[in-house]
Amino acid sequence: MARMVFLCDGERCIECNACVTACKNEHEVPWGINRRRVVTLNDGRPGERSISMACMHCTDAPCAAVCPVDCFYRTDEGVVLHSKDLCIGCGYCFYACPFGAPQYPRATLFGSRGKMDKCTFCAGGPHADNSPEEYAAYGTNRLAEGKLPLCAEMCSTRALLAGDRDEVADIYRERSARRGYGSGAWGWSVAYTADRGGAYAPGGRALEEPERTS
Amino acid sequence: MTPFAPARLLPLVLLLTALLFALPAAAQSGPGAVAPGGGGGAPAQPGLEGQTPSPDVRSPADVPLYIPHDGRVQGRISIPDPALATLIQPGGRDWRGFRMDWLQWIGGVVILGALAALAVFYFWRGPITIERGRARRWVPRFNSIDRFAHWTTALGFIALMLSGLVLTFGRFVLIPIMGHGSFAPLADWSKYLHMASSVPFVLGLLLMLGLWIRDNIPTRADLIWLRQAGGLFSRHSVHPESGRFNAGQKGLFWLVVLGGLAMALTGYLLMTPFYYTGIAGMQIIHIIHALLAMVLTAVIFGHIYIGTVGMEGAFDAMGRGVVDENWAIEHHKGWYDEQCRAGRIIPGDRMPQAGDD
Ligand code: HEM
Ligand code: SF4
Ligand code: SF4
């Protein structure tokens, strides 16, 4: 079974925000919610890089660990999803998430922040696949149609890769070996290491090299 | 009685204020935080040094995938949400550890420990009785404004405590019993109740502060009371001399007032996330709020115990506003003498009813 991941190649991302726009449009994400965003490091200085970031669908997901109502679940393909029917908008998942992925419709807790929203890896939510309820709450379910996330499909430089972990890793390694350098798979040591559920689990530590899943 | 001395409170107030202002500053400069733009020093992350082909990378197997991110990775972002300019925050790991391990354990041990200690105390010491029996003469202790302030604060606190504990322990205690589908609405309502009941809690707290601060200034007599632990741990009746409030009550007063105000401050900051501080600050604010909640809960259990089953005649004070004369003599001699001089003792077998005063 595939293990779905994102990988953003920092050497290729040109901060065009096509992935951000594609996501917003595909899922009709409301104003103020950013399921995907592009962060620029060392802006205007040597070594500048941009990284497109969304929910990484962590192996031992910190959001799921801290949720007071326990509303997260993981699909067979490793995608971390949640139920907006259960979510109370407490904001704890944002405090725990290493990547700032969870988003809320309103900024403060007065009258509640609203149900949390985040990247679904284009895999919808707990409702029936591509039902109107699922679309309204979580956006389209491309995975159910056999398609990969639209952000990565739209990426003109192919910086953003989405798909099975081993395949994505092979593509990235292959291209990095050709060009002779690479700054690594951003966030992978945090999101996907197996040791006690990942580097960012309590007591976890980053592994230099993980076991391959297949 | 000590005259009202605001000068004595000044250092305390200053200390508290200083702490509150130091907090966001400390949180911002957490370890590993990389300033936006990097500040000219070492590169934020391994791999940022160069983008030229390296002799180390010859085959796909040489390409590192899992580069460690130990510090915070901070960048710049073009959308108007500064919280999202943090690419990776390691603090979430510690916060998760606190929230899911430490808080559950500390909270469980502190709260269950307090209950167990009170049960042991009850069986060992029993209720503290009025030694000479009831005199059936009454001394007015708390007028209706006093009681309004107390019960407003108390009801607010109990609502805050219960709704807060639902959030902390519900996942492990309540979900297995009632299931996800019923627990989620309960948690949702708890959240609203928590926010709404903060209003009476804070108003009652400020009222109590204004009404009782002058009787809660520490005095020399409090040292004696503390040295004898208020006579709580002696089986025969020992009642160190005290004024309107003894050292134990004063301690509770200050714990509740200062602790309660700290709860209110951290609570309102949690309700307006990221307005005043970043992610590390929010995590610290939450930790303070949650830990202090456990401490105050345990303290209030002790307070409820001594105000009800733990001490004969104590509940009358806040229930009806009057206390039995002998209770007053035994527990608050100094204050009783004052009331005598002022001619406030009410004779009569029947306890004065609400409205009599
Ligand atoms: C006075 C004003 C207070 C305000 C404005 C306030 C506000 C908050 C807020 C915003 C949260 C975050 C969770 C959420 O909203 O979903 C929270 C959590 C919590 N509060 Fe309060 N609070 C106050 C007082 C208290 C008091 C007096 C107690 C208890 C004795 C208390 C106990 C808790 C607990 C146990 C949590 C959950 C912590 C956790 O499980 O992570 N709060 N409070
Ligand atoms: S990236 Fe954040 S929201 Fe996504 S699974 Fe990990 S902790 Fe949860
Ligand atoms: S905001 Fe929703 S999903 Fe996130 S921790 Fe709170 S209840 Fe769970």
Short mmCIF file of C-alpha atoms in Angstrom, two decimals, chain A residues 11 15 17 34 37-43 45 47-49 51 53 60 62 64-70 86 88 92 94-100 103 107-113 165 169 172-174 176-177 179-190 192-193 199-202 204 206-208 210, chain B residues 37-40 43-48 50-54 57-60 63-71 73-79 81 83-90 92-93 95-97 99-101 167 171 175 180-181 183-184 187-188 191-192 195 270-275 279 282-283 286:
data_model
loop_
_atom_site.label_atom_id
_atom_site.label_comp_id
_atom_site.label_asym_id
_atom_site.label_seq_id
_atom_site.Cartn_x
_atom_site.Cartn_y
_atom_site.Cartn_z
CA GLU A 11 16.10 24.06 -5.23
CA GLU A 15 7.53 31.06 -4.98
CA ASN A 17 2.15 30.41 -5.42
CA ASN A 34 -4.54 28.81 3.90
CA ARG A 37 1.40 28.41 1.77
CA VAL A 38 4.88 29.26 0.51
CA VAL A 39 7.47 30.36 3.07
CA THR A 40 10.66 32.03 1.89
CA LEU A 41 13.80 31.44 3.94
CA ASN A 42 16.82 33.74 3.89
CA ASP A 43 14.80 36.16 1.80
CA ARG A 45 20.22 36.73 0.85
CA GLY A 47 20.93 30.64 -0.01
CA GLU A 48 17.41 31.94 -0.35
CA ARG A 49 14.90 29.15 -0.72
CA ILE A 51 9.27 25.96 0.52
CA MET A 53 4.13 23.81 2.95
CA ASP A 60 2.44 9.90 14.45
CA PRO A 62 0.80 15.57 16.83
CA ALA A 64 -4.31 13.86 16.39
CA ALA A 65 -2.47 13.24 19.65
CA VAL A 66 -3.60 16.47 21.31
CA CYS A 67 -7.15 16.84 19.96
CA PRO A 68 -9.46 16.94 23.02
CA VAL A 69 -12.34 15.39 21.07
CA ASP A 70 -10.15 12.86 19.23
CA LEU A 86 -16.69 16.57 15.98
CA ILE A 88 -14.81 22.14 18.51
CA TYR A 92 -4.85 22.91 20.11
CA PHE A 94 -2.24 24.38 15.70
CA TYR A 95 -0.15 24.56 18.87
CA ALA A 96 1.05 20.99 18.37
CA CYS A 97 1.51 20.90 14.60
CA PRO A 98 5.17 21.39 13.60
CA PHE A 99 4.16 22.93 10.26
CA GLY A 100 1.40 25.36 11.15
CA GLN A 103 -6.47 26.78 10.02
CA ALA A 107 -9.27 34.46 14.45
CA THR A 108 -10.41 34.58 18.08
CA LEU A 109 -12.23 32.26 20.43
CA PHE A 110 -15.04 34.74 21.16
CA GLY A 111 -17.97 32.88 19.72
CA SER A 112 -15.52 30.14 18.76
CA ARG A 113 -12.94 29.99 16.01
CA ARG A 165 6.84 8.03 -0.32
CA ALA A 169 11.96 9.89 -2.76
CA TYR A 172 13.94 13.54 -5.77
CA ARG A 173 17.16 11.58 -5.26
CA GLU A 174 17.56 10.95 -8.94
CA SER A 176 19.38 15.79 -7.00
CA ALA A 177 22.15 13.40 -8.02
CA ARG A 179 22.30 18.37 -10.52
CA GLY A 180 24.77 17.48 -7.79
CA TYR A 181 23.11 19.00 -4.73
CA GLY A 182 19.94 19.04 -2.70
CA SER A 183 18.90 20.43 0.64
CA GLY A 184 16.83 17.40 1.50
CA ALA A 185 13.16 16.65 1.92
CA TRP A 186 12.02 19.53 4.07
CA GLY A 187 10.16 18.41 7.15
CA TRP A 188 10.47 14.68 6.52
CA SER A 189 12.59 14.07 9.60
CA VAL A 190 9.85 15.73 11.57
CA TYR A 192 7.80 10.68 8.85
CA THR A 193 10.52 9.20 11.03
CA ALA A 199 11.20 13.51 15.61
CA TYR A 200 8.54 15.81 16.97
CA ALA A 201 6.80 13.28 19.17
CA PRO A 202 7.71 13.51 22.87
CA GLY A 204 11.43 11.39 19.54
CA ALA A 206 15.45 12.68 14.05
CA LEU A 207 16.87 9.72 12.20
CA GLU A 208 19.44 10.33 9.52
CA PRO A 210 14.76 5.86 7.77
CA GLY B 37 15.66 37.06 7.23
CA GLY B 38 18.24 35.19 9.25
CA GLY B 39 20.10 38.20 10.66
CA GLY B 40 23.30 37.59 8.73
CA PRO B 43 22.40 29.66 7.61
CA ALA B 44 19.09 28.65 9.13
CA GLN B 45 19.35 25.03 8.05
CA PRO B 46 21.89 22.59 6.70
CA GLY B 47 21.90 22.67 2.95
CA LEU B 48 21.44 26.40 2.63
CA GLY B 50 25.49 26.47 -1.34
CA GLN B 51 23.72 25.48 -4.47
CA THR B 52 26.72 24.36 -6.43
CA PRO B 53 27.26 20.70 -7.32
CA SER B 54 29.03 18.94 -4.53
CA VAL B 57 26.66 13.78 -4.32
CA ARG B 58 27.53 11.21 -6.95
CA SER B 59 24.60 8.84 -6.96
CA PRO B 60 20.98 9.02 -5.77
CA VAL B 63 21.25 12.50 -1.55
CA PRO B 64 20.12 13.23 2.00
CA LEU B 65 16.39 13.08 2.54
CA TYR B 66 15.85 13.28 6.27
CA ILE B 67 17.77 16.42 7.19
CA PRO B 68 17.31 17.10 10.89
CA HIS B 69 15.43 20.27 11.86
CA ASP B 70 16.34 20.94 15.44
CA GLY B 71 15.61 24.62 15.76
CA VAL B 73 12.70 27.52 10.95
CA GLN B 74 11.42 31.02 10.42
CA GLY B 75 10.93 32.67 7.06
CA ARG B 76 8.91 35.34 5.33
CA ILE B 77 5.45 34.98 3.91
CA SER B 78 3.40 37.07 1.51
CA ILE B 79 -0.03 36.37 3.03
CA ASP B 81 -0.86 35.88 8.66
CA ALA B 83 1.92 33.03 12.42
CA LEU B 84 2.32 31.14 9.14
CA ALA B 85 5.81 32.54 8.44
CA THR B 86 7.11 29.90 10.86
CA LEU B 87 7.87 26.96 8.59
CA ILE B 88 8.72 24.43 11.30
CA GLN B 89 8.30 24.89 15.04
CA PRO B 90 9.93 22.36 17.37
CA GLY B 92 5.00 21.81 19.34
CA ARG B 93 6.78 18.64 20.40
CA TRP B 95 3.86 21.33 24.09
CA ARG B 96 2.41 18.00 23.01
CA GLY B 97 4.51 16.27 25.64
CA ARG B 99 -0.39 18.52 27.18
CA MET B 100 -0.63 14.75 26.78
CA ASP B 101 1.79 13.43 29.40
CA LEU B 167 -11.28 19.53 27.90
CA ARG B 171 -10.73 12.28 25.90
CA ILE B 175 -15.05 9.36 25.40
CA HIS B 180 -17.19 10.46 20.31
CA GLY B 181 -20.60 11.53 19.03
CA PHE B 183 -18.69 13.90 23.82
CA ALA B 184 -18.00 16.41 21.02
CA ALA B 187 -16.88 19.59 24.82
CA ASP B 188 -18.26 22.29 22.53
CA LYS B 191 -15.90 25.60 25.72
CA TYR B 192 -18.74 28.14 25.51
CA MET B 195 -15.71 31.51 28.13
CA LEU B 270 -5.86 32.13 24.94
CA MET B 271 -9.16 33.51 23.68
CA THR B 272 -7.36 36.00 21.44
CA PRO B 273 -4.64 33.75 20.03
CA PHE B 274 -1.63 35.36 18.34
CA TYR B 275 -2.74 38.92 19.01
CA ILE B 279 3.31 30.34 18.80
CA MET B 282 0.79 30.87 23.16
CA GLN B 283 2.16 27.51 24.23
CA HIS B 286 -1.51 27.62 27.81
#
